[in-house]
Tab-separated table of C-alpha atoms and ligand atoms in Angstrom:
chain	number	residue	atom	x	y	z
A	20	MET	CA	265.609	10.783	97.255
A	21	GLU	CA	266.748	14.117	98.653
A	22	THR	CA	264.998	17.292	97.789
A	23	ASN	CA	268.196	19.061	96.522
A	24	GLN	CA	268.953	15.997	94.297
A	25	LEU	CA	265.537	16.401	92.759
A	26	LEU	CA	265.900	20.107	92.356
A	27	GLU	CA	269.244	19.639	90.578
A	28	LEU	CA	267.767	17.190	88.245
A	29	SER	CA	264.915	19.604	87.274
A	30	GLU	CA	267.739	22.121	86.511
A	31	GLN	CA	269.818	19.688	84.545
A	32	PHE	CA	266.998	17.987	82.609
A	33	GLY	CA	264.196	20.813	82.493
A	34	SER	CA	260.664	20.756	83.432
A	35	PRO	CA	258.201	18.893	83.606
A	36	LEU	CA	260.222	15.662	84.434
A	37	TYR	CA	259.683	12.249	85.772
A	38	VAL	CA	262.291	10.897	88.005
A	39	TYR	CA	262.562	7.270	89.280
A	40	ASP	CA	264.685	6.055	92.066
A	41	ALA	CA	266.223	2.624	91.016
A	42	GLU	CA	267.068	1.791	94.638
A	43	LYS	CA	263.422	1.992	95.835
A	44	ILE	CA	262.394	-0.347	93.030
A	45	GLN	CA	265.117	-2.686	94.006
A	46	SER	CA	264.158	-2.562	97.715
A	47	GLN	CA	260.472	-3.148	97.031
A	48	TYR	CA	261.405	-6.113	94.887
A	49	HIS	CA	263.550	-7.613	97.633
A	50	ARG	CA	261.019	-6.958	100.304
A	51	LEU	CA	258.365	-9.007	98.186
A	52	GLU	CA	260.990	-11.719	97.676
A	53	LYS	CA	261.837	-11.866	101.349
A	54	ALA	CA	258.091	-12.056	102.389
A	55	PHE	CA	257.674	-15.129	100.303
A	56	SER	CA	261.055	-16.751	100.962
A	57	LYS	CA	259.332	-19.861	102.382
A	58	VAL	CA	257.789	-21.055	99.121
A	59	SER	CA	260.014	-23.257	96.985
A	60	THR	CA	259.689	-21.157	93.849
A	61	LEU	CA	258.459	-17.526	93.809
A	62	ARG	CA	258.126	-15.591	90.548
A	63	ILE	CA	257.590	-11.868	90.434
A	64	ASN	CA	256.203	-10.719	87.084
A	65	TYR	CA	256.394	-6.979	86.940
A	66	ALA	CA	253.200	-5.494	85.421
A	67	VAL	CA	254.580	-3.527	82.471
A	68	LYS	CA	251.683	-1.260	82.056
A	69	ALA	CA	252.350	0.618	85.292
A	70	LEU	CA	255.667	2.045	83.931
A	71	SER	CA	256.951	0.635	80.575
A	72	ASN	CA	260.254	2.329	80.004
A	73	ILE	CA	262.715	-0.180	78.627
A	74	SER	CA	265.440	0.847	81.090
A	75	VAL	CA	263.085	0.314	84.043
A	76	LEU	CA	262.410	-3.167	82.462
A	77	LYS	CA	266.106	-3.896	82.316
A	78	LEU	CA	266.580	-2.865	85.829
A	79	LEU	CA	263.905	-5.224	86.929
A	80	LYS	CA	265.355	-8.070	84.705
A	81	GLN	CA	268.573	-7.585	86.608
A	82	LEU	CA	266.747	-8.388	89.899
A	83	GLY	CA	265.339	-11.640	88.378
A	84	SER	CA	261.909	-10.336	87.630
A	85	GLY	CA	259.573	-11.713	84.843
A	86	LEU	CA	257.037	-9.701	83.187
A	87	ASP	CA	253.227	-9.430	83.042
A	88	THR	CA	251.974	-7.906	79.782
A	89	VAL	CA	248.636	-6.983	78.507
A	90	SER	CA	249.428	-6.121	74.797
A	91	ILE	CA	251.677	-7.509	72.103
A	92	GLN	CA	253.516	-4.163	72.117
A	93	GLU	CA	254.289	-4.773	75.791
A	94	VAL	CA	255.557	-8.213	74.873
A	95	GLN	CA	257.856	-6.567	72.263
A	96	LEU	CA	259.198	-4.133	74.833
A	97	GLY	CA	260.049	-7.009	77.119
A	98	LEU	CA	261.836	-8.861	74.441
A	99	MET	CA	263.638	-5.796	73.409
A	100	ALA	CA	264.660	-5.330	77.151
A	101	GLY	CA	266.240	-8.770	76.959
A	102	TYR	CA	263.698	-10.858	78.646
A	103	LEU	CA	263.335	-14.515	77.573
A	104	PRO	CA	259.868	-15.294	76.201
A	105	GLU	CA	259.314	-17.916	78.836
A	106	LYS	CA	259.819	-15.106	81.544
A	107	ILE	CA	256.845	-13.357	80.140
A	108	ILE	CA	253.116	-13.867	80.729
A	109	TYR	CA	250.503	-12.277	78.471
A	110	THR	CA	247.249	-11.454	80.210
A	111	PRO	CA	244.987	-9.747	77.625
A	112	ASN	CA	241.262	-8.861	77.929
A	113	GLY	CA	239.071	-8.535	75.011
A	114	VAL	CA	241.953	-9.026	72.585
A	115	SER	CA	241.676	-10.795	69.131
A	116	MET	CA	242.500	-14.403	68.528
A	117	GLU	CA	245.103	-13.218	65.940
A	118	GLU	CA	247.032	-11.162	68.487
A	119	ILE	CA	246.964	-14.053	70.973
A	120	GLU	CA	248.283	-16.436	68.344
A	121	GLU	CA	250.998	-14.045	67.315
A	122	VAL	CA	252.127	-13.750	70.987
A	123	ALA	CA	251.910	-17.455	71.512
A	124	ALA	CA	254.165	-18.024	68.536
A	125	LEU	CA	256.941	-15.880	70.161
A	126	GLY	CA	256.965	-18.564	73.018
A	127	VAL	CA	255.326	-16.331	75.586
A	128	GLN	CA	253.054	-17.912	78.175
A	129	ILE	CA	249.429	-17.242	77.359
A	130	ASN	CA	246.806	-16.407	79.872
A	131	ILE	CA	243.208	-16.655	78.545
A	132	ASP	CA	240.224	-14.977	80.207
A	133	ASN	CA	237.118	-16.004	78.302
A	134	LEU	CA	235.638	-19.379	77.081
A	135	SER	CA	235.244	-18.181	73.485
A	136	ILE	CA	238.961	-17.692	72.896
A	137	LEU	CA	239.872	-20.660	75.149
A	138	GLU	CA	237.743	-23.039	72.770
A	139	GLN	CA	239.134	-21.531	69.667
A	140	PHE	CA	242.700	-21.543	70.895
A	141	GLY	CA	242.418	-24.989	72.330
A	142	ALA	CA	241.107	-26.376	69.129
A	143	LYS	CA	243.919	-24.883	67.023
A	144	HIS	CA	246.795	-25.179	69.391
A	145	PRO	CA	246.143	-28.049	71.699
A	146	THR	CA	249.823	-28.645	72.502
A	147	THR	CA	250.561	-24.933	73.577
A	148	PRO	CA	250.362	-24.729	77.467
A	149	VAL	CA	247.713	-22.092	78.545
A	150	CYS	CA	246.981	-20.445	81.840
A	151	ILE	CA	243.487	-19.563	82.616
A	152	ARG	CA	242.319	-16.500	84.381
A	153	ILE	CA	239.402	-17.128	86.706
A	154	ASN	CA	237.060	-14.589	88.298
A	155	PRO	CA	236.530	-15.678	91.984
A	156	HIS	CA	233.822	-13.053	92.468
A	157	VAL	CA	235.452	-11.663	95.542
A	158	MET	CA	234.912	-7.965	96.097
A	159	ALA	CA	238.258	-6.507	96.921
A	160	GLY	CA	239.719	-3.010	96.621
A	161	GLY	CA	238.096	0.342	97.283
A	162	ASN	CA	237.551	1.807	93.892
A	163	SER	CA	235.079	0.334	91.329
A	164	ASN	CA	237.213	1.304	88.399
A	165	ILE	CA	240.093	-0.844	89.638
A	166	SER	CA	238.130	-3.558	91.238
A	167	VAL	CA	238.020	-6.381	88.816
A	168	GLY	CA	237.089	-9.509	90.692
A	169	HIS	CA	233.497	-8.823	91.409
A	170	ILE	CA	230.305	-10.336	89.797
A	171	ASP	CA	229.952	-7.586	87.086
A	172	SER	CA	233.568	-7.570	86.135
A	173	LYS	CA	234.527	-8.092	82.571
A	174	PHE	CA	237.701	-9.861	83.631
A	175	GLY	CA	238.355	-13.649	83.951
A	176	ILE	CA	236.250	-16.828	83.527
A	177	SER	CA	233.503	-16.963	86.250
A	178	ILE	CA	234.156	-19.964	88.691
A	179	HIS	CA	230.374	-20.703	87.994
A	180	GLN	CA	231.302	-21.636	84.522
A	181	MET	CA	233.660	-24.309	85.751
A	182	PRO	CA	231.816	-27.171	84.153
A	183	HIS	CA	231.782	-25.638	80.826
A	184	LEU	CA	235.552	-24.669	81.022
A	185	LEU	CA	236.342	-28.363	81.922
A	186	ARG	CA	234.438	-29.509	78.989
A	187	ILE	CA	236.422	-27.372	76.624
A	188	VAL	CA	239.643	-28.473	78.057
A	189	GLU	CA	238.666	-32.250	77.859
A	190	ASN	CA	237.277	-31.807	74.232
A	191	THR	CA	240.396	-30.019	72.907
A	192	GLY	CA	242.847	-31.979	74.949
A	193	MET	CA	244.619	-28.675	75.756
A	194	HIS	CA	247.217	-28.418	78.393
A	195	ILE	CA	246.392	-26.025	81.239
A	196	ASN	CA	249.676	-25.234	83.118
A	197	GLY	CA	248.617	-22.227	85.332
A	198	ILE	CA	245.619	-20.734	87.091
A	199	HIS	CA	245.460	-17.069	87.525
A	200	MET	CA	243.465	-14.491	89.340
A	201	HIS	CA	243.779	-10.710	89.631
A	202	THR	CA	241.046	-9.444	91.961
A	203	GLY	CA	241.810	-5.747	91.632
A	204	SER	CA	243.784	-2.965	93.206
A	205	ASP	CA	244.155	-1.934	96.831
A	206	ILE	CA	243.866	-5.081	98.848
A	207	LEU	CA	243.765	-4.218	102.561
A	208	ASP	CA	242.129	-7.175	104.037
A	209	ILE	CA	244.495	-10.083	104.044
A	210	GLU	CA	241.729	-12.490	105.035
A	211	VAL	CA	239.634	-11.452	101.933
A	212	PHE	CA	242.823	-12.050	99.793
A	213	LEU	CA	243.216	-15.650	101.482
A	214	TYR	CA	239.580	-16.353	100.876
A	215	ALA	CA	240.054	-15.669	97.100
A	216	ALA	CA	243.089	-17.813	97.180
A	217	GLU	CA	240.994	-20.719	98.498
A	218	ILE	CA	238.842	-20.381	95.473
A	219	LEU	CA	241.910	-20.566	93.284
A	220	PHE	CA	243.159	-23.700	95.060
A	221	ASP	CA	239.744	-25.379	94.633
A	222	THR	CA	239.924	-24.575	90.931
A	223	ALA	CA	243.512	-25.894	90.737
A	224	LEU	CA	242.425	-29.255	91.924
A	225	HIS	CA	240.628	-29.759	88.621
A	226	PHE	CA	243.826	-29.680	86.619
A	227	LYS	CA	246.546	-32.408	86.852
A	228	ASP	CA	249.563	-30.751	85.021
A	229	LEU	CA	249.811	-27.320	86.590
A	230	GLU	CA	253.116	-25.599	86.881
A	231	PHE	CA	252.246	-22.375	88.636
A	232	LEU	CA	249.497	-20.458	90.591
A	233	ASP	CA	249.387	-16.709	89.768
A	234	PHE	CA	247.815	-14.529	92.456
A	235	GLY	CA	247.906	-11.275	90.439
A	236	SER	CA	248.436	-8.103	92.307
A	237	GLY	CA	246.542	-5.631	94.270
A	238	PHE	CA	249.173	-4.464	96.769
A	239	LYS	CA	248.203	-1.217	98.173
A	240	VAL	CA	250.937	1.391	98.632
A	241	PRO	CA	250.883	4.356	100.987
A	242	TYR	CA	250.198	7.768	99.428
A	243	LYS	CA	250.567	9.747	102.643
A	244	LYS	CA	252.381	9.573	105.796
A	245	ASP	CA	250.869	6.877	108.026
A	246	ASP	CA	248.621	5.773	105.190
A	247	ILE	CA	247.276	2.211	105.135
A	248	GLN	CA	249.124	-0.257	102.911
A	249	THR	CA	249.019	-3.976	102.295
A	250	ASN	CA	250.906	-5.866	104.935
A	251	VAL	CA	253.071	-7.789	102.508
A	252	GLU	CA	255.058	-9.533	105.366
A	253	GLU	CA	251.894	-10.669	106.966
A	254	LEU	CA	250.477	-11.884	103.513
A	255	GLY	CA	253.737	-13.690	102.777
A	256	LYS	CA	253.677	-15.461	106.044
A	257	LYS	CA	249.987	-16.685	105.784
A	258	LEU	CA	249.855	-17.264	102.021
A	259	SER	CA	253.174	-19.149	101.977
A	260	LYS	CA	252.061	-21.477	104.592
A	261	ARG	CA	248.805	-22.180	102.865
A	262	PHE	CA	250.425	-22.399	99.551
A	263	ASN	CA	252.959	-24.971	100.658
A	264	SER	CA	250.230	-27.081	102.261
A	265	PHE	CA	248.299	-26.960	99.043
A	266	CYS	CA	251.308	-28.090	97.053
A	267	ASN	CA	251.509	-31.112	99.376
A	268	GLU	CA	247.830	-31.940	98.660
A	269	TYR	CA	248.432	-31.356	95.054
A	270	GLY	CA	251.432	-33.730	95.072
A	271	ARG	CA	253.928	-31.385	93.507
A	272	ASP	CA	255.813	-28.090	94.199
A	273	LEU	CA	254.200	-25.370	92.180
A	274	THR	CA	255.497	-21.789	91.444
A	275	LEU	CA	253.786	-19.036	93.211
A	276	CYS	CA	253.525	-15.962	90.965
A	277	PHE	CA	252.623	-12.363	91.619
A	278	GLU	CA	252.419	-9.524	89.117
A	279	PRO	CA	252.750	-6.334	91.024
A	280	GLY	CA	252.969	-3.012	89.171
A	281	LYS	CA	252.122	-0.183	91.621
A	282	PHE	CA	254.073	-2.015	94.540
A	283	LEU	CA	257.211	-1.995	92.651
A	284	VAL	CA	257.296	1.332	91.083
A	285	SER	CA	254.730	3.815	92.584
A	286	GLU	CA	256.781	5.216	95.473
A	287	ALA	CA	259.967	5.203	93.292
A	288	GLY	CA	258.560	8.001	91.127
A	289	TYR	CA	258.644	11.803	91.513
A	290	PHE	CA	257.019	14.205	88.903
A	291	LEU	CA	258.535	17.562	88.936
A	292	ALA	CA	256.689	20.615	87.394
A	293	LYS	CA	257.245	24.355	87.463
A	294	VAL	CA	254.671	26.856	88.716
A	295	ASN	CA	253.936	29.171	85.777
A	296	VAL	CA	251.241	31.366	87.545
A	297	VAL	CA	250.137	32.119	91.121
A	298	LYS	CA	246.610	33.380	90.786
A	299	GLN	CA	244.627	34.793	93.765
A	300	THR	CA	240.788	34.627	93.284
A	301	THR	CA	238.115	35.520	95.745
A	302	SER	CA	237.926	31.995	97.064
A	303	THR	CA	241.377	30.308	96.596
A	304	VAL	CA	244.792	30.469	95.452
A	305	PHE	CA	245.686	28.722	92.208
A	306	ALA	CA	249.208	27.473	91.410
A	307	SER	CA	249.266	26.751	87.776
A	308	ILE	CA	252.060	24.422	86.667
A	309	ASP	CA	253.643	23.631	83.316
A	310	SER	CA	251.715	20.412	83.030
A	311	GLY	CA	248.221	18.997	83.051
A	312	PHE	CA	246.264	15.720	82.926
A	313	ASN	CA	248.158	15.118	79.647
A	314	HIS	CA	251.090	14.188	81.821
A	315	LEU	CA	249.553	12.983	85.040
A	316	ILE	CA	245.793	11.928	84.864
A	317	ARG	CA	245.233	9.870	87.934
A	318	PRO	CA	243.879	12.671	90.136
A	319	MET	CA	241.193	13.356	87.504
A	320	LEU	CA	240.621	9.828	86.234
A	321	TYR	CA	239.928	8.248	89.540
A	322	GLY	CA	240.525	10.869	92.297
A	323	SER	CA	243.872	9.454	93.380
A	324	TYR	CA	245.946	11.410	95.926
A	325	HIS	CA	249.451	12.633	95.127
A	326	HIS	CA	251.296	14.322	97.929
A	327	ILE	CA	252.799	17.671	96.588
A	328	GLU	CA	255.901	19.349	98.038
A	329	ASN	CA	257.252	22.734	97.097
A	330	ILE	CA	260.945	21.664	96.749
A	331	SER	CA	262.083	25.256	96.096
A	332	ASN	CA	260.829	26.332	99.413
A	333	ILE	CA	260.740	23.341	101.707
A	334	LYS	CA	260.784	25.385	104.935
A	335	GLY	CA	258.271	27.999	103.859
A	336	LYS	CA	255.196	28.904	105.701
A	337	GLU	CA	252.359	26.661	104.662
A	338	ARG	CA	249.393	28.045	102.815
A	339	PHE	CA	246.409	26.604	101.074
A	340	TYR	CA	246.524	26.125	97.285
A	341	SER	CA	244.590	24.559	94.411
A	342	VAL	CA	247.399	23.049	92.190
A	343	VAL	CA	246.061	23.072	88.603
A	344	GLY	CA	247.357	22.338	85.093
A	345	TYR	CA	247.426	24.253	81.913
A	346	ILE	CA	244.945	22.120	80.038
A	347	CYS	CA	241.875	24.062	78.604
A	348	GLU	CA	239.549	21.914	80.780
A	349	THR	CA	239.296	21.596	84.486
A	350	ASP	CA	242.429	19.736	85.529
A	351	THR	CA	242.917	19.947	89.227
A	352	PHE	CA	245.743	18.034	90.818
A	353	ALA	CA	244.885	19.150	94.395
A	354	GLY	CA	242.264	21.401	95.797
A	355	ASN	CA	242.799	23.211	99.174
A	356	ARG	CA	246.261	21.692	99.811
A	357	ARG	CA	248.677	22.966	102.422
A	358	ILE	CA	251.944	23.648	100.701
A	359	PRO	CA	254.896	25.759	101.694
A	360	GLU	CA	254.446	29.222	100.126
A	361	ILE	CA	254.620	29.136	96.318
A	362	THR	CA	256.328	31.800	94.207
A	363	GLU	CA	256.095	31.634	90.380
A	364	GLY	CA	259.016	29.561	89.113
A	365	ASP	CA	259.087	27.197	92.153
A	366	ILE	CA	259.347	23.521	91.382
A	367	LEU	CA	256.578	21.318	92.822
A	368	CYS	CA	257.208	17.600	93.377
A	369	PHE	CA	254.464	15.055	93.219
A	370	ARG	CA	254.895	11.784	94.990
A	371	ASN	CA	253.954	8.262	94.034
A	372	ALA	CA	254.457	9.204	90.417
A	373	GLY	CA	255.963	5.872	89.314
A	374	ALA	CA	252.891	3.780	88.482
A	375	TYR	CA	250.293	4.789	85.855
A	376	CYS	CA	251.596	8.244	85.533
A	377	PHE	CA	253.921	8.464	82.443
A	378	SER	CA	252.399	5.348	80.999
A	379	MET	CA	249.068	7.068	80.897
A	380	ALA	CA	250.478	10.385	79.408
A	381	SER	CA	249.146	11.767	76.226
A	382	ASN	CA	249.637	14.648	73.723
A	383	TYR	CA	246.378	16.320	74.579
A	384	ASN	CA	246.395	20.029	73.728
A	385	SER	CA	249.213	19.050	71.281
A	386	ARG	CA	251.646	19.244	74.205
A	387	THR	CA	254.898	17.248	74.220
A	388	ARG	CA	255.388	14.519	76.834
A	389	PRO	CA	258.035	15.053	79.520
A	390	ALA	CA	261.457	13.477	79.845
A	391	GLU	CA	262.172	10.490	82.235
A	392	VAL	CA	265.325	10.046	84.283
A	393	LEU	CA	266.445	7.057	86.181
A	394	TRP	CA	268.281	7.957	89.434
A	395	TYR	CA	270.755	5.068	89.646
A	396	GLU	CA	273.873	4.868	91.776
A	397	GLY	CA	273.864	8.501	92.744
A	398	LYS	CA	273.500	9.813	89.255
A	399	GLY	CA	270.544	10.937	87.025
A	400	HIS	CA	270.299	9.007	83.706
A	401	LEU	CA	268.199	10.223	80.947
A	402	ILE	CA	266.055	7.301	79.996
A	403	ARG	CA	263.522	9.062	77.649
A	404	GLU	CA	264.061	12.294	75.832
A	405	ARG	CA	261.592	15.079	76.158
A	406	GLU	CA	259.443	15.141	73.128
A	407	THR	CA	259.453	17.907	70.570
A	408	PHE	CA	257.111	19.318	68.086
A	409	ASP	CA	258.334	16.780	65.565
A	410	ASP	CA	256.817	14.026	67.723
A	411	ILE	CA	253.524	15.759	67.637
A	412	ILE	CA	253.569	16.021	63.804
A	413	ARG	CA	255.448	12.867	62.919
A	414	LYS	CA	252.571	10.595	61.993
A	415	GLN	CA	250.216	13.306	60.526
A	416	VAL	CA	249.602	13.194	56.811
A	417	VAL	CA	249.162	16.653	55.519
A	418	MET	CA	246.622	17.140	52.762
A	419	ASP	CA	246.879	19.729	50.195
A	420	PHE	CA	243.819	21.862	49.536
A	421	ASP	CA	245.451	24.528	47.575
A	422	THR	CA	244.648	23.168	44.127
A	423	ALA	CA	241.076	24.076	43.636
A	424	PRO	CA	238.925	21.091	42.461
A	425	VAL	CA	237.769	21.417	38.782
A	426	THR	CA	234.026	21.764	38.532
A	427	VAL	CA	232.500	21.236	35.260
B	7	PLP	C1	247.322	-4.015	86.031
B	7	PLP	C2	247.448	-5.453	86.262
B	7	PLP	C3	248.342	-5.729	87.291
B	7	PLP	C4	249.165	-4.721	88.203
B	7	PLP	O1	248.223	-4.181	89.166
B	7	PLP	P1	248.927	-3.145	90.203
B	7	PLP	O2	247.833	-2.719	91.032
B	7	PLP	O3	249.619	-2.106	89.526
B	7	PLP	O4	249.814	-3.904	91.068
B	7	PLP	C5	248.571	-7.189	87.530
B	7	PLP	N1	247.951	-8.052	86.780
B	7	PLP	C6	247.041	-7.712	85.698
B	7	PLP	C7	246.425	-8.814	84.957
B	7	PLP	C8	246.765	-6.318	85.608
B	7	PLP	O5	245.985	-6.193	84.536
């Protein structure tokens, strides 16, 4: 999007503001589709938790996307956005049997990631097709908070528990229709990914009635100019070829699934915030914005980098700033960052603000959450109103202590 368009949106809708560029979401979707055009059936299930606004879900539905969900509420959002239950896969972790049964009753594809639930579910619902999430124990991704395939991970059924898993499936007579893995975020080495895929193929051969293989996600997106990113095209070429040969061996064409979150929406997002105060100290210049980790927690939660531009002064002379929030706790978005000269009232623009930004926002410090705008066909559409004080108080139950208790 153009700087002046973003600036106009911040004037029109106020600050702070999340803006999502529909065209970028569409082009990323098509890019992935194209990279895997050689497989007979590809399914892209958008990971709702990255950005769960219903209008964004509807935009993706238009493109033919399915959904990857991790809670019954995400399933409900998907159904509300008009997705058919069979276009939704539910991949919970540590969720109760009751919730899983409730989701299964809606006709949504269940993906189970532990033997205890698998055994209970199989015994009670032997005819409901179930996908199983395996842990291939492949170390992928660069950040231990978001690396979920390794040996200590709580996610998935260990491939070393295969004999036990097969016994459960045989004893219950349940129908396994898919095998799934999600090794974690930020996959940079395609050979590592292909190695994990081999483990999934090996596992798949144990099951006769599969319909799909789900390779999860982990596509790394660029955060800076010339940043490393997953080479989706190369992955598409190599994995498609291997997938097709596997289908031959298996004796049937299977559907290849992916469930990207970040890849589809990260770069489409812009977070706009206004500078309230410029404060010179002995060591640095702070630029305090009208936001904090209540609106964008990724830099503080796992040190993620968000490029910051001063869209009110694009051509200004660059200086060093620490960009901080207004939360009464340290909340540094960026330390020692070169940014064109900042004046109070300027609008700063944070890039890569589509994934895990609004969806992780909270009301900490009793602050309201920002509005969201979808930039679609050259126009800004409000897709979530800015919260008000009423939203802060809505669910609170106010006790009355005015009547003094009677003491005898
Ligand atoms: C979070 C998650 C994803 C999406 O991961 P991204 O890194 O955003 O692409 C996919 N699958 C599962 C099971 C997840 O939990």
